[in-house]
Short mmCIF file of C-alpha atoms in Angstrom, two decimals:
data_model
loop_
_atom_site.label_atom_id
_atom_site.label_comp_id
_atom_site.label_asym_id
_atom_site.label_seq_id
_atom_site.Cartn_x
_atom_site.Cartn_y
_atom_site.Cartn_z
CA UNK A 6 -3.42 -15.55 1.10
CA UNK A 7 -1.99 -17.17 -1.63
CA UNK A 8 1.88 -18.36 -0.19
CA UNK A 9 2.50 -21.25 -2.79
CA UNK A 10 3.07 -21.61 -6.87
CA UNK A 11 4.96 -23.33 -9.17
CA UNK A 12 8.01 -22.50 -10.70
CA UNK A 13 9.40 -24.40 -14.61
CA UNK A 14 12.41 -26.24 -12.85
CA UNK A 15 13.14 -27.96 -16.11
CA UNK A 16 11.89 -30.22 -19.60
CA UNK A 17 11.06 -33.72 -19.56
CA UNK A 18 12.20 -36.12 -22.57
CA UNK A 19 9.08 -34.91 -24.43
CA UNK A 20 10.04 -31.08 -24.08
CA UNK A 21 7.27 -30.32 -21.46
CA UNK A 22 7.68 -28.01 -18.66
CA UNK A 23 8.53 -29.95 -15.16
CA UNK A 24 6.94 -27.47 -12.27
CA UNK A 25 8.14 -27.84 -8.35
CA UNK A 26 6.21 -25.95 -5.78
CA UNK A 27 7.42 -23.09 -4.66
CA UNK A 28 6.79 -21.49 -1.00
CA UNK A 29 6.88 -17.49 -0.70
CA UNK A 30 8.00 -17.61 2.85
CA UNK A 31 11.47 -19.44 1.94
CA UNK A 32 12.34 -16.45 -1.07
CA UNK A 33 13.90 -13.13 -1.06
CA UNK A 34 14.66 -9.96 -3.22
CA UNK A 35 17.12 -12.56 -5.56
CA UNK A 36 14.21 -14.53 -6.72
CA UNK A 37 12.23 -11.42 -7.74
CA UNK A 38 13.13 -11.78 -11.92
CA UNK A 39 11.68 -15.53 -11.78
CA UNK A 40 8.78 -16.37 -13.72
CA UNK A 41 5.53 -18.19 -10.89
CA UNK A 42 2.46 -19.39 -11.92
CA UNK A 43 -0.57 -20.37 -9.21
CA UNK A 44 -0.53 -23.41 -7.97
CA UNK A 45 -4.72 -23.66 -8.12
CA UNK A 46 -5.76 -21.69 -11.71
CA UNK A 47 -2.05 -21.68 -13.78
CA UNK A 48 -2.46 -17.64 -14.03
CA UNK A 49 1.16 -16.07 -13.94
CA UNK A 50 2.40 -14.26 -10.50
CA UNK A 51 4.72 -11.84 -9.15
CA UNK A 52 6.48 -12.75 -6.17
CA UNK A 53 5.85 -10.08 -3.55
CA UNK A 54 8.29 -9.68 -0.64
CA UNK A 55 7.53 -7.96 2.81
CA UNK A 56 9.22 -5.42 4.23
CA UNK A 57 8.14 -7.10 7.55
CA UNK A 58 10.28 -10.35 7.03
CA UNK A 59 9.94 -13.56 4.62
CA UNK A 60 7.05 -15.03 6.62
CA UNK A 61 5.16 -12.03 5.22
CA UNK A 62 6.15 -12.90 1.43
CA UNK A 63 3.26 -13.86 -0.95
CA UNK A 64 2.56 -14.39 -4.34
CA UNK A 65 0.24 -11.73 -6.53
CA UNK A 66 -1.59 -11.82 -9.80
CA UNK A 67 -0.89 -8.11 -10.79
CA UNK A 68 0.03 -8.64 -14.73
CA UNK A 69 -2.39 -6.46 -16.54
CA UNK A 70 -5.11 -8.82 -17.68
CA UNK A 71 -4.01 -11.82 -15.92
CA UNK A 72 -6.65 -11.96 -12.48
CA UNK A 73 -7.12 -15.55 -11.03
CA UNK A 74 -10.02 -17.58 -12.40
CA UNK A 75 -12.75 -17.25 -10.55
CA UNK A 76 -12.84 -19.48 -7.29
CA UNK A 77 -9.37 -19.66 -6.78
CA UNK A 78 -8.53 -20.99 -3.46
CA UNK A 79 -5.23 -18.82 -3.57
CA UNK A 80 -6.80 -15.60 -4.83
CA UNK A 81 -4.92 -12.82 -2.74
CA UNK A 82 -7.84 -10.80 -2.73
CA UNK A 83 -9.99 -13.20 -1.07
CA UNK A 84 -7.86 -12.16 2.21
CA UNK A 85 -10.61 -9.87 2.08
CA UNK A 86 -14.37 -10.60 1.75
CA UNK A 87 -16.01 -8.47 -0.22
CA UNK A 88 -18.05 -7.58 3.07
CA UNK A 89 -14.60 -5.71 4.49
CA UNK A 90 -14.80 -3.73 1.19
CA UNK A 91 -18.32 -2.97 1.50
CA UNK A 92 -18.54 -2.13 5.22
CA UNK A 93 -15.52 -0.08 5.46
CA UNK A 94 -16.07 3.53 7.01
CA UNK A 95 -13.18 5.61 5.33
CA UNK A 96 -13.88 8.52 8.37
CA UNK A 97 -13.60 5.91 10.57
CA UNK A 98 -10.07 4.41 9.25
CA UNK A 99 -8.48 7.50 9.46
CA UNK A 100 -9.56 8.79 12.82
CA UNK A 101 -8.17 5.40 14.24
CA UNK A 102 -4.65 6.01 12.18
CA UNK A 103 -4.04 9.62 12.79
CA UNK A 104 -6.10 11.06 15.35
CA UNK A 105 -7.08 14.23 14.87
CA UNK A 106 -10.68 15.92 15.03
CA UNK A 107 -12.13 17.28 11.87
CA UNK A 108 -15.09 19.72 12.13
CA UNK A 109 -15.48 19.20 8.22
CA UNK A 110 -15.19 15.60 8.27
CA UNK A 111 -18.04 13.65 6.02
CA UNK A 112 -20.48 12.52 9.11
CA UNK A 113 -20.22 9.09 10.33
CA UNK A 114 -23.14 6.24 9.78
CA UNK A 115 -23.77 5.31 13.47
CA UNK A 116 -24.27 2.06 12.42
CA UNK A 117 -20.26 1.90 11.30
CA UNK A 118 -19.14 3.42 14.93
CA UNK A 119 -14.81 3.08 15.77
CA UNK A 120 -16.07 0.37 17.66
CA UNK A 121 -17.75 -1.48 15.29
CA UNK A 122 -15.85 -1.52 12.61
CA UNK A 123 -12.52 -2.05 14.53
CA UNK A 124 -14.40 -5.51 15.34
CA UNK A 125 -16.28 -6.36 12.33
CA UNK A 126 -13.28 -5.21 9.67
CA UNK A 127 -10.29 -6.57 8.71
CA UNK A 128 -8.84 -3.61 6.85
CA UNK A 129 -7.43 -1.86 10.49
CA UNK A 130 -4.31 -0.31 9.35
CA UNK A 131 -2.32 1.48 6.60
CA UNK A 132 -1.17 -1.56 5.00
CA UNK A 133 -4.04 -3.61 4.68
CA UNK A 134 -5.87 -0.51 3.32
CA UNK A 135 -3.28 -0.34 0.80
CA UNK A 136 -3.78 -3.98 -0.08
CA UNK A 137 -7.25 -3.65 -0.86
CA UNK A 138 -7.18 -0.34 -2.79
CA UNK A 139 -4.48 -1.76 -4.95
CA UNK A 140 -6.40 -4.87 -5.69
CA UNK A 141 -9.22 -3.07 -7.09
CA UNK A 142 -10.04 -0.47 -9.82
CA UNK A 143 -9.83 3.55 -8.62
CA UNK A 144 -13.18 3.66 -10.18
CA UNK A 145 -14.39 1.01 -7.51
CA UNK A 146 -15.78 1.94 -4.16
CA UNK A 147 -14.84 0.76 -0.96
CA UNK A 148 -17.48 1.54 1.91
CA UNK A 149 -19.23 4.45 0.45
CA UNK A 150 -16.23 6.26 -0.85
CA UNK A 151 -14.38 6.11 -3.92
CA UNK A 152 -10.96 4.76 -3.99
CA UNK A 153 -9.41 7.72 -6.37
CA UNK A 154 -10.76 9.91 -3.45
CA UNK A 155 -9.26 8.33 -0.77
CA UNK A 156 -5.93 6.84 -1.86
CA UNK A 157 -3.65 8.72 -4.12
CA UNK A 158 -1.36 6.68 -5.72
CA UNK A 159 0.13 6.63 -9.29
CA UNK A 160 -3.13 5.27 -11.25
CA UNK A 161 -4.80 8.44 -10.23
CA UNK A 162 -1.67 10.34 -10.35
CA UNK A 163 -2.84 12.88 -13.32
CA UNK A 164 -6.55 13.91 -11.44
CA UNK A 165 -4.82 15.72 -8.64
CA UNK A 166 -1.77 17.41 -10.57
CA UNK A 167 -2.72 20.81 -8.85
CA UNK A 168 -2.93 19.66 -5.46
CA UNK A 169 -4.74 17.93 -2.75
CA UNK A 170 -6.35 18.30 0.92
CA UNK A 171 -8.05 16.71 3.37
CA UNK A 172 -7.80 13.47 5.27
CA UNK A 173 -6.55 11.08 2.53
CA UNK A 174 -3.48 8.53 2.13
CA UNK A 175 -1.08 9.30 -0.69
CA UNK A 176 1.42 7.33 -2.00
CA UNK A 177 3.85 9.77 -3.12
CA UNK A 178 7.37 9.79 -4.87
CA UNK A 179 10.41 10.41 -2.46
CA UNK A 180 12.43 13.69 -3.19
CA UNK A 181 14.52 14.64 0.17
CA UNK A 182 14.47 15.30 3.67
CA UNK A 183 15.98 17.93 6.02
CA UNK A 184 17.82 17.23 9.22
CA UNK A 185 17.82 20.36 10.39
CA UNK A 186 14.14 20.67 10.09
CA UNK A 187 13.22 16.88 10.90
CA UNK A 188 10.92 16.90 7.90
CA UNK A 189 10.54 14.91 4.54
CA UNK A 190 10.07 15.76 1.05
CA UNK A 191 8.37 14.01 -1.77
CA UNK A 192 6.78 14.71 -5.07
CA UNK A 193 3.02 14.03 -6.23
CA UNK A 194 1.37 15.75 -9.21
CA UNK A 195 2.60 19.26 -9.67
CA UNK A 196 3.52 19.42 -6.07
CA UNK A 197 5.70 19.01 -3.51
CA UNK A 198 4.76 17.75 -0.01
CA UNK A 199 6.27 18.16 2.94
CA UNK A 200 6.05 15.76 6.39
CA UNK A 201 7.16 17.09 9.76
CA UNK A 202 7.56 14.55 12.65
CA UNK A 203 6.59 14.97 16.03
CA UNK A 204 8.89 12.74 17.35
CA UNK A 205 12.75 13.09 15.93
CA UNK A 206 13.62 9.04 16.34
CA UNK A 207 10.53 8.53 14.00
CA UNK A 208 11.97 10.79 11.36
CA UNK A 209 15.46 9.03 11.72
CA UNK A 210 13.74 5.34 11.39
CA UNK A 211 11.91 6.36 8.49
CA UNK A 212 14.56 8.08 6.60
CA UNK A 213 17.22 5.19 7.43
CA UNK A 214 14.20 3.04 5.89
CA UNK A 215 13.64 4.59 2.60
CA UNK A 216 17.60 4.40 2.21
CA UNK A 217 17.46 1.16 3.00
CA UNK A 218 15.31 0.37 0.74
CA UNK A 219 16.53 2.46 -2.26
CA UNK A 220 15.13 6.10 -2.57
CA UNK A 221 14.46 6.01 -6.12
CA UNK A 222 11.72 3.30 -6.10
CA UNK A 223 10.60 3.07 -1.97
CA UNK A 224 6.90 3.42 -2.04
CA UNK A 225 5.55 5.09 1.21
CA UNK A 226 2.23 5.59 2.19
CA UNK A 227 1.47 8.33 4.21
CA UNK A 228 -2.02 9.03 5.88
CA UNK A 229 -2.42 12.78 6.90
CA UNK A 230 -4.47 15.92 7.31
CA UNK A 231 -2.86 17.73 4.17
CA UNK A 232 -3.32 21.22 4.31
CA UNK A 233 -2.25 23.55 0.86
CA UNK A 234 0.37 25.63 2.85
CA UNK A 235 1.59 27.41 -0.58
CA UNK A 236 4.88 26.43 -1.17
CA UNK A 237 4.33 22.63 0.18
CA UNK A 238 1.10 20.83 1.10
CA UNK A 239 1.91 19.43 4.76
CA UNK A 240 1.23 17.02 7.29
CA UNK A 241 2.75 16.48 10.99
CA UNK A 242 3.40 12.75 11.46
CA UNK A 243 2.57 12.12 15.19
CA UNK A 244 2.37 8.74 15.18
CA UNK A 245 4.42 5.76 13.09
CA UNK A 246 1.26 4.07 12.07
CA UNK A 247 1.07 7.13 9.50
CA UNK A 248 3.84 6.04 7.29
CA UNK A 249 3.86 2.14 6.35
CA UNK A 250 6.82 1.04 3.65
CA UNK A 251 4.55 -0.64 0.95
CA UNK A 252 7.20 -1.59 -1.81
CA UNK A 253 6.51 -4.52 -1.86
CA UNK A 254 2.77 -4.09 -2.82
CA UNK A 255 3.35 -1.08 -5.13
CA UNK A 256 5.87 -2.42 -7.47
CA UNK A 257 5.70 -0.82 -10.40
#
């Protein structure tokens, strides 16, 4: 994972750029507006920090048209091989993150059993799953799936204006929540969707995060068996590895 740049910390005599290396773990939210370049290739980055704490903090080339050369050593995407991509079981993801049975569920390769893939894979929870499908085109595939039908965030944002259902993550735009009801709001296409907890405390934690974080640009992802209930498509939240903060790898 690609922790270090370079930052322009001033000109020489002859008017060229002086760099000093830069490590992601030592910045926070204040150095956000600063201009990084990679340390290995020169490509420009965007410093990315973790809702987990600054050890989590790296450094990503997400400018439109601006990847890392090939080969470079601090590629983020190389945190996964291209064998996690093409080995992941989608069915078997989201049976280990929410739980529930699915008589319609797509059937499962024996070959990519919960066992397996919990020890072959390094995509095992919502966050690293968002990593990946953010790092690659909706139009991509990862396992035998494609992304767009999988993970619904804003680059797909227009295909699903009517609605969605299924076992799929979204990534969907915060509108309120109810105390009364324990449940949370949020916006996506045409829609609105609607989360109940199971547990109350989760439903406190996660609202006191998304006002911590700032309502009108938190970015949760939310893994689910949505069901079109009419007025709301829902999902009951049983357990907190269901919702996973990703701000700081949906930035924009």
């Amino acid at each position: 994972m690609a922790t270090i740049a370079q930052i322009i910390k001033g000109k020489d005599k002859n008017n060229n750029n002086i760099y000093e290396d830069v490590n992601a773990y030592d910045l926070n939210d204040n150095d956000r507006n600063k201009i990084y370049y990679c340390k290995g290739c020169g490509r420009k980055l965007a410093l990315v920090i973790s809702s987990k704490g600054r050890e989590f903090n790296t450094f990503s080339a997400r400018f439109k048209d601006n990847k890392h050369q090939d080969g470079c050593k601090y590629d983020k995407s190389n945190e996964f091989s291209n064998e996690d991509r093409k080995n992941f079981n989608f069915d078997s993801f989201i049976e280990n993150i929410i739980k529930t049975s699915n008589p319609n569920k797509r059937s499962v390769n024996s070959s990519s059993s919960n066992d397996e893939y919990n020890k072959t894979n390094r995509i095992t929870n919502l966050r690293s799953f968002t990593e990946i499908c953010r790092q690659h085109s909706p139009d991509s595939y990862i396992g035998d799936i494609l992304i767009r039908d999988c993970f619904l965030d804003g680059r797909v944002f227009n295909n699903y204006l009517d609605g969605f259902q299924g076992q799929v993550v979204v990534v969907p735009l915060f509108y309120r929540y109810s105390t009364n009801e324990k449940a949370m709001f949020f916006q996506y296409g045409n829609r609105t969707l609607k989360v109940k907890f199971k547990k109350e405390t989760h439903f406190f934690e996660v609202r006191d995060e998304v006002f911590d974080t700032g309502k009108r640009k938190v970015k949760i992802a939310i893994a689910g068996e949505w069901r079109d209930k009419g007025e709301f498509i829902e999902t009951t939240v049983s357990k907190k590895r269901q919702m996973v903060n990703v701000t700081s790898i949906i930035n924009s």
